[in-house]
CSV table of C-alpha atoms in Angstrom, one decimal:
chain,number,residue,atom,x,y,z
U,1,UNK,CA,-80.5,79.9,-66.6
U,2,UNK,CA,-80.4,82.2,-69.7
U,3,UNK,CA,-77.1,83.2,-71.2
U,4,UNK,CA,-76.6,86.1,-73.7
U,5,UNK,CA,-76.2,84.8,-77.2
U,6,UNK,CA,-73.3,86.5,-78.9
U,7,UNK,CA,-69.6,86.1,-79.7
U,8,UNK,CA,-68.9,85.4,-75.9
U,9,UNK,CA,-70.9,82.8,-73.9
U,10,UNK,CA,-70.9,82.6,-70.2
U,11,UNK,CA,-70.8,79.1,-69.0
U,12,UNK,CA,-71.3,77.9,-65.4
U,13,UNK,CA,-68.1,76.7,-63.8
U,14,UNK,CA,-68.5,73.1,-62.5
U,15,UNK,CA,-65.7,73.5,-60.0
U,16,UNK,CA,-66.9,76.7,-58.5
U,17,UNK,CA,-70.8,76.8,-57.9
U,18,UNK,CA,-72.2,80.2,-58.6
U,19,UNK,CA,-69.3,81.3,-60.8
U,20,UNK,CA,-69.1,81.5,-64.6
U,21,UNK,CA,-66.3,81.7,-67.3
U,22,UNK,CA,-66.0,83.0,-70.8
U,23,UNK,CA,-66.0,80.8,-73.9
U,24,UNK,CA,-66.2,81.5,-77.6
U,25,UNK,CA,-69.6,80.9,-79.2
U,26,UNK,CA,-68.9,78.6,-82.1
U,27,UNK,CA,-72.2,79.5,-83.8
U,28,UNK,CA,-71.6,83.2,-83.8
U,29,UNK,CA,-69.4,84.5,-86.7
U,30,UNK,CA,-67.1,87.3,-85.7
U,31,UNK,CA,-64.5,89.0,-87.9
U,32,UNK,CA,-61.0,88.3,-86.7
U,33,UNK,CA,-59.6,90.9,-84.4
U,34,UNK,CA,-56.4,91.2,-86.5
U,35,UNK,CA,-56.1,90.2,-90.1
U,36,UNK,CA,-52.8,89.5,-91.9
U,37,UNK,CA,-52.2,90.6,-95.4
U,38,UNK,CA,-51.4,87.0,-96.4
U,39,UNK,CA,-54.9,86.0,-95.2
U,40,UNK,CA,-56.5,88.8,-97.4
U,41,UNK,CA,-54.5,87.4,-100.4
U,42,UNK,CA,-55.6,83.8,-99.7
U,43,UNK,CA,-59.2,84.7,-99.3
U,44,UNK,CA,-59.5,87.2,-102.2
U,45,UNK,CA,-56.7,86.9,-104.7
U,46,UNK,CA,-56.1,83.2,-105.4
U,47,UNK,CA,-57.9,83.4,-108.7
U,48,UNK,CA,-55.9,86.4,-109.9
U,49,UNK,CA,-52.6,84.8,-108.9
U,50,UNK,CA,-53.7,81.7,-110.8
U,51,UNK,CA,-54.7,83.7,-113.9
U,52,UNK,CA,-51.3,85.5,-113.9
U,53,UNK,CA,-49.2,82.3,-113.6
U,54,UNK,CA,-51.3,80.6,-116.2
U,55,UNK,CA,-50.9,83.5,-118.6
U,56,UNK,CA,-47.1,83.6,-118.1
U,57,UNK,CA,-46.9,79.9,-118.7
U,58,UNK,CA,-49.1,80.1,-121.9
U,59,UNK,CA,-46.7,82.8,-123.3
U,60,UNK,CA,-43.6,80.9,-122.4
U,61,UNK,CA,-42.5,83.4,-119.8
U,62,UNK,CA,-42.8,81.1,-116.8
U,63,UNK,CA,-39.6,79.3,-115.9
U,64,UNK,CA,-40.4,75.6,-115.5
U,65,UNK,CA,-38.3,72.7,-114.4
U,66,UNK,CA,-37.4,70.0,-117.0
U,67,UNK,CA,-40.3,67.4,-117.2
U,68,UNK,CA,-38.9,65.4,-120.1
U,69,UNK,CA,-38.4,65.5,-123.9
U,70,UNK,CA,-41.9,64.6,-124.9
U,71,UNK,CA,-43.9,66.0,-121.9
U,72,UNK,CA,-46.6,68.6,-122.3
U,73,UNK,CA,-47.5,69.7,-118.8
U,74,UNK,CA,-50.6,71.7,-117.9
U,75,UNK,CA,-51.3,73.7,-114.8
U,76,UNK,CA,-53.9,72.1,-112.7
U,77,UNK,CA,-54.1,74.4,-109.6
U,78,UNK,CA,-52.4,77.4,-108.1
U,79,UNK,CA,-52.5,78.2,-104.3
U,80,UNK,CA,-51.0,81.0,-102.2
U,81,UNK,CA,-48.6,79.6,-99.5
U,82,UNK,CA,-47.0,82.6,-97.8
U,83,UNK,CA,-45.8,86.1,-98.3
U,84,UNK,CA,-42.7,88.3,-97.5
U,85,UNK,CA,-43.2,92.0,-97.2
U,86,UNK,CA,-40.7,94.9,-97.3
U,87,UNK,CA,-41.8,98.4,-96.3
U,88,UNK,CA,-41.3,101.1,-98.9
U,89,UNK,CA,-42.9,104.0,-97.0
U,90,UNK,CA,-45.7,104.7,-94.4
U,91,UNK,CA,-48.4,103.6,-96.9
U,92,UNK,CA,-46.8,101.1,-99.2
U,93,UNK,CA,-44.7,97.9,-99.3
U,94,UNK,CA,-43.1,95.4,-101.7
U,95,UNK,CA,-44.6,91.9,-101.9
U,96,UNK,CA,-43.0,88.5,-102.6
U,97,UNK,CA,-45.8,86.0,-102.6
U,98,UNK,CA,-45.0,82.3,-102.7
U,99,UNK,CA,-47.3,80.2,-104.7
U,100,UNK,CA,-47.7,76.4,-105.0
U,101,UNK,CA,-48.3,75.3,-108.6
U,102,UNK,CA,-49.6,71.9,-109.4
U,103,UNK,CA,-48.6,70.6,-112.9
U,104,UNK,CA,-50.0,67.5,-114.6
U,105,UNK,CA,-48.3,65.7,-117.5
U,106,UNK,CA,-51.0,63.9,-119.6
U,107,UNK,CA,-48.2,62.1,-121.6
U,108,UNK,CA,-46.6,60.4,-118.6
U,109,UNK,CA,-49.6,60.8,-116.2
U,110,UNK,CA,-47.2,62.3,-113.6
U,111,UNK,CA,-47.9,65.2,-111.2
U,112,UNK,CA,-45.4,67.8,-110.4
U,113,UNK,CA,-45.3,70.5,-107.8
U,114,UNK,CA,-43.2,73.7,-108.0
U,115,UNK,CA,-43.1,76.8,-105.9
U,116,UNK,CA,-42.9,80.3,-107.5
U,117,UNK,CA,-42.3,83.8,-106.1
U,118,UNK,CA,-44.6,86.5,-107.5
U,119,UNK,CA,-43.3,89.9,-106.8
U,120,UNK,CA,-45.3,93.2,-106.7
U,121,UNK,CA,-46.2,96.1,-104.4
U,122,UNK,CA,-49.2,97.4,-102.6
U,123,UNK,CA,-50.0,101.0,-101.9
U,124,UNK,CA,-53.1,102.0,-99.7
U,125,UNK,CA,-53.7,105.4,-101.3
U,126,UNK,CA,-52.2,105.0,-104.9
U,127,UNK,CA,-52.4,102.4,-107.6
U,128,UNK,CA,-50.9,98.9,-106.7
U,129,UNK,CA,-49.4,96.3,-108.9
U,130,UNK,CA,-49.3,92.8,-107.5
U,131,UNK,CA,-47.8,91.1,-110.7
U,132,UNK,CA,-44.5,92.7,-111.7
U,133,UNK,CA,-42.8,89.4,-112.3
U,134,UNK,CA,-42.4,85.7,-111.3
U,135,UNK,CA,-39.6,83.3,-110.8
U,136,UNK,CA,-38.9,79.8,-109.4
U,137,UNK,CA,-38.7,79.8,-105.6
U,138,UNK,CA,-36.1,77.6,-104.2
U,139,UNK,CA,-36.6,78.3,-100.5
U,140,UNK,CA,-34.4,81.3,-100.1
U,141,UNK,CA,-35.8,84.3,-98.2
U,142,UNK,CA,-35.9,87.5,-100.3
U,143,UNK,CA,-33.4,90.1,-99.2
U,144,UNK,CA,-35.6,92.7,-97.3
U,145,UNK,CA,-34.4,96.1,-96.2
U,146,UNK,CA,-37.4,96.8,-93.8
U,147,UNK,CA,-38.9,93.4,-93.1
U,148,UNK,CA,-42.5,93.3,-92.2
U,149,UNK,CA,-44.4,90.5,-90.6
U,150,UNK,CA,-47.7,89.1,-92.0
U,151,UNK,CA,-49.6,91.9,-90.3
U,152,UNK,CA,-47.2,94.5,-91.6
U,153,UNK,CA,-45.5,95.2,-88.3
U,154,UNK,CA,-41.8,95.8,-88.7
U,155,UNK,CA,-39.2,93.5,-87.3
U,156,UNK,CA,-37.0,95.8,-85.2
U,157,UNK,CA,-34.0,94.3,-83.3
U,158,UNK,CA,-33.4,95.5,-79.8
U,159,UNK,CA,-29.9,96.7,-80.9
U,160,UNK,CA,-31.6,99.0,-83.4
U,161,UNK,CA,-33.9,100.8,-81.0
U,162,UNK,CA,-31.4,103.7,-80.5
U,163,UNK,CA,-31.1,104.1,-84.3
U,164,UNK,CA,-34.9,104.3,-84.7
U,165,UNK,CA,-35.2,106.8,-81.8
U,166,UNK,CA,-32.4,108.9,-83.5
U,167,UNK,CA,-34.2,108.9,-86.9
U,168,UNK,CA,-37.5,109.8,-85.2
U,169,UNK,CA,-35.9,112.8,-83.4
U,170,UNK,CA,-34.0,113.8,-86.6
U,171,UNK,CA,-37.2,113.9,-88.5
U,172,UNK,CA,-39.5,115.8,-86.1
U,173,UNK,CA,-37.4,117.5,-83.4
U,174,UNK,CA,-33.7,117.6,-84.4
U,175,UNK,CA,-32.9,120.2,-81.7
U,176,UNK,CA,-33.3,117.5,-79.1
U,177,UNK,CA,-30.2,115.8,-80.6
U,178,UNK,CA,-28.0,118.7,-80.2
U,179,UNK,CA,-28.1,119.0,-76.4
U,180,UNK,CA,-30.2,117.4,-73.6
U,181,UNK,CA,-33.6,119.0,-73.4
U,182,UNK,CA,-37.2,118.2,-72.6
U,183,UNK,CA,-39.3,117.0,-75.6
U,184,UNK,CA,-41.8,119.6,-76.7
U,185,UNK,CA,-44.6,117.1,-77.3
U,186,UNK,CA,-47.1,119.6,-78.7
U,187,UNK,CA,-44.8,120.8,-81.4
U,188,UNK,CA,-43.7,117.2,-82.2
U,189,UNK,CA,-47.2,116.0,-82.7
U,190,UNK,CA,-48.0,119.0,-84.8
U,191,UNK,CA,-44.9,118.3,-86.9
U,192,UNK,CA,-46.3,114.8,-87.6
U,193,UNK,CA,-49.5,116.3,-88.9
U,194,UNK,CA,-51.6,115.2,-85.8
U,195,UNK,CA,-53.5,117.0,-83.0
U,196,UNK,CA,-54.0,116.3,-79.3
U,197,UNK,CA,-57.5,116.1,-77.8
U,198,UNK,CA,-58.3,115.5,-74.2
U,199,UNK,CA,-61.1,113.0,-73.5
U,200,UNK,CA,-62.0,110.5,-70.7
U,201,UNK,CA,-61.3,107.2,-72.5
U,202,UNK,CA,-62.5,104.7,-69.9
U,203,UNK,CA,-64.6,104.6,-66.7
U,204,UNK,CA,-61.6,103.5,-64.5
U,205,UNK,CA,-59.0,105.6,-66.1
U,206,UNK,CA,-56.9,102.6,-67.3
U,207,UNK,CA,-56.9,103.8,-70.9
U,208,UNK,CA,-54.4,106.6,-71.1
U,209,UNK,CA,-54.3,107.4,-74.8
U,210,UNK,CA,-55.3,106.2,-78.3
U,211,UNK,CA,-54.8,107.3,-81.9
U,212,UNK,CA,-57.6,107.9,-84.3
U,213,UNK,CA,-56.3,107.4,-87.8
U,214,UNK,CA,-59.6,107.9,-89.7
U,215,UNK,CA,-62.6,109.9,-88.7
U,216,UNK,CA,-65.0,107.7,-86.8
U,217,UNK,CA,-67.4,107.6,-83.8
U,218,UNK,CA,-65.5,106.9,-80.6
U,219,UNK,CA,-66.9,105.9,-77.2
U,220,UNK,CA,-65.7,108.3,-74.5
U,221,UNK,CA,-67.0,109.0,-71.0
U,222,UNK,CA,-68.5,111.9,-69.1
U,223,UNK,CA,-68.0,110.6,-65.5
U,224,UNK,CA,-69.6,107.1,-65.6
U,225,UNK,CA,-71.8,107.8,-68.7
U,226,UNK,CA,-70.6,106.5,-72.0
U,227,UNK,CA,-71.3,108.8,-75.0
U,228,UNK,CA,-70.5,108.6,-78.7
U,229,UNK,CA,-68.4,111.4,-80.1
U,230,UNK,CA,-67.2,112.0,-83.7
U,231,UNK,CA,-63.4,112.3,-83.7
U,232,UNK,CA,-61.6,113.5,-86.8
U,233,UNK,CA,-58.8,111.4,-88.3
U,234,UNK,CA,-55.3,112.4,-87.3
U,235,UNK,CA,-56.1,112.9,-83.6
U,236,UNK,CA,-54.3,111.6,-80.5
U,237,UNK,CA,-56.8,111.2,-77.7
U,238,UNK,CA,-55.3,111.6,-74.2
U,239,UNK,CA,-57.1,111.1,-70.9
U,240,UNK,CA,-55.5,114.1,-69.0
U,241,UNK,CA,-52.8,116.7,-69.6
U,242,UNK,CA,-52.1,116.8,-65.9
U,243,UNK,CA,-51.1,113.1,-65.6
U,244,UNK,CA,-47.4,112.6,-64.7
U,245,UNK,CA,-47.0,110.2,-67.6
U,246,UNK,CA,-48.7,112.6,-70.1
U,247,UNK,CA,-45.5,113.0,-72.2
U,248,UNK,CA,-44.8,109.2,-72.4
U,249,UNK,CA,-48.5,108.4,-73.2
U,250,UNK,CA,-48.4,110.9,-76.2
U,251,UNK,CA,-45.0,109.8,-77.3
U,252,UNK,CA,-46.0,106.2,-77.2
U,253,UNK,CA,-48.8,107.0,-79.7
U,254,UNK,CA,-46.4,108.9,-81.9
U,255,UNK,CA,-44.1,105.9,-82.2
U,256,UNK,CA,-47.2,103.8,-83.3
U,257,UNK,CA,-48.0,106.5,-85.8
U,258,UNK,CA,-44.4,106.5,-87.2
U,259,UNK,CA,-43.7,102.8,-87.3
U,260,UNK,CA,-46.9,101.0,-87.2
U,261,UNK,CA,-49.2,102.9,-89.7
U,262,UNK,CA,-49.1,100.1,-92.1
U,263,UNK,CA,-50.6,97.7,-89.5
U,264,UNK,CA,-53.5,100.1,-88.7
U,265,UNK,CA,-54.1,100.8,-92.4
U,266,UNK,CA,-54.3,97.1,-93.1
U,267,UNK,CA,-56.9,96.6,-90.4
U,268,UNK,CA,-58.9,99.7,-91.7
U,269,UNK,CA,-58.7,98.4,-95.2
U,270,UNK,CA,-60.0,95.0,-94.3
U,271,UNK,CA,-62.9,96.3,-92.3
U,272,UNK,CA,-63.7,98.7,-95.1
U,273,UNK,CA,-64.1,95.6,-97.4
U,274,UNK,CA,-66.3,93.7,-94.9
U,275,UNK,CA,-68.2,96.8,-93.8
U,276,UNK,CA,-67.1,96.7,-90.1
U,277,UNK,CA,-65.9,99.4,-87.8
U,278,UNK,CA,-62.3,99.0,-86.7
U,279,UNK,CA,-62.5,97.9,-83.1
U,280,UNK,CA,-60.5,98.4,-80.0
U,281,UNK,CA,-58.7,95.1,-80.2
U,282,UNK,CA,-60.0,92.4,-77.8
U,283,UNK,CA,-57.3,90.0,-76.8
U,284,UNK,CA,-59.9,87.5,-75.7
U,285,UNK,CA,-60.6,86.7,-79.4
U,286,UNK,CA,-57.0,86.7,-80.5
U,287,UNK,CA,-54.9,83.7,-81.5
U,288,UNK,CA,-51.4,83.4,-80.0
U,289,UNK,CA,-49.9,84.8,-83.2
U,290,UNK,CA,-52.2,87.8,-83.1
U,291,UNK,CA,-51.3,88.4,-79.4
U,292,UNK,CA,-47.7,88.2,-80.3
U,293,UNK,CA,-48.2,90.9,-83.0
U,294,UNK,CA,-49.8,93.3,-80.6
U,295,UNK,CA,-47.2,92.5,-77.9
U,296,UNK,CA,-44.4,93.2,-80.4
U,297,UNK,CA,-45.9,96.6,-81.3
U,298,UNK,CA,-46.2,97.6,-77.7
U,299,UNK,CA,-42.7,96.5,-76.8
U,300,UNK,CA,-41.4,98.6,-79.8
U,301,UNK,CA,-43.4,101.6,-78.9
U,302,UNK,CA,-42.4,101.5,-75.2
U,303,UNK,CA,-38.7,100.9,-75.9
U,304,UNK,CA,-38.3,103.5,-78.6
U,305,UNK,CA,-40.4,106.2,-76.9
U,306,UNK,CA,-38.2,105.8,-73.8
U,307,UNK,CA,-35.0,106.2,-75.9
U,308,UNK,CA,-36.5,109.4,-77.5
U,309,UNK,CA,-37.1,111.0,-74.1
U,310,UNK,CA,-33.6,110.1,-72.9
U,311,UNK,CA,-31.5,109.8,-76.0
U,312,UNK,CA,-28.4,107.8,-75.2
U,313,UNK,CA,-25.7,110.1,-76.7
U,314,UNK,CA,-27.1,113.0,-74.7
U,315,UNK,CA,-27.3,111.0,-71.6
U,316,UNK,CA,-23.7,109.9,-72.1
U,317,UNK,CA,-22.7,113.6,-72.5
U,318,UNK,CA,-24.7,114.6,-69.4
U,319,UNK,CA,-23.1,111.8,-67.3
U,320,UNK,CA,-19.6,112.6,-68.5
U,321,UNK,CA,-20.2,116.3,-67.7
U,322,UNK,CA,-21.5,115.3,-64.3
U,323,UNK,CA,-18.5,113.1,-63.6
U,324,UNK,CA,-16.1,115.9,-64.7
U,325,UNK,CA,-17.9,118.3,-62.3
U,326,UNK,CA,-17.6,115.9,-59.5
U,327,UNK,CA,-13.9,115.4,-60.3
U,328,UNK,CA,-13.3,119.1,-60.1
U,329,UNK,CA,-15.4,119.5,-56.9
U,330,UNK,CA,-13.8,116.8,-54.9
U,331,UNK,CA,-10.3,116.7,-56.5
U,332,UNK,CA,-8.8,117.7,-53.1
U,333,UNK,CA,-10.5,114.9,-51.1
U,334,UNK,CA,-8.4,111.9,-50.3
U,335,UNK,CA,-10.0,108.4,-50.7
U,336,UNK,CA,-11.4,106.9,-47.5
U,337,UNK,CA,-9.2,104.3,-46.1
U,338,UNK,CA,-10.7,101.6,-43.8
């Protein structure tokens, strides 16, 4: 039996004759579905971080532990261990990169290891500076105001979802905070600098909406026929304006745009380096950590968009008014006694 050679291999299932199952093809290289910023640093910037730390050491600006009165340590190796990231705005973030530095003392013949924190910042559409300063790292986590994970997805506590929904409405549709009203999704999307375009996004209709951040060819459908269409960046594609969940589908994408742009810019940046199109992420190829990243983004988008539609304070006011109206309407009724 011939099986297609590619990133996925179909193997016969020994327990179910006539059936097959998917496995990875170990001989087929495939770019990771999701790349972390720390991974990019480890693969591309170890030399630069090593040069920076060695230069600081040579000029006496690198704080070093006490090696002994007669020691003359030299730096043998510099490796990147991990990174902490703090969002500055939609397209930039502060970086605190932890490096392992290997010292060797030729006088005593001893090896020493010390961790350092190199701070800087990265901006996707303006100059970046990865090497603002360096200090000894003693294991403490930097104080981060808007903490991002390795893939630049924000950590948002469940208790803060209401605050994020409030800030979102305050920025794009403040009138919705004044009194209960329906979200004007078209004007909200326009205020964000995006546009809505209706396209059939899948054969079976399961894909309801997607956001195109950068102009690219996108697969859409005309009935059962797949066609390639050039979609401009800054477009929210939606499968139908008549669907009952139209508002929530668009609002879900708006939350991704507002709070997850850094994640998508990172994936676009990586694929521009390796000359690959940014894909529709395929969970089959994801590690557990990568799946957790996507899952976290979807939970945030679902939870915050729901709170935008029904903002808590407006809901409380509506319920209080409803209870007051019920009280006035039925004030003459005696309670039912059994």
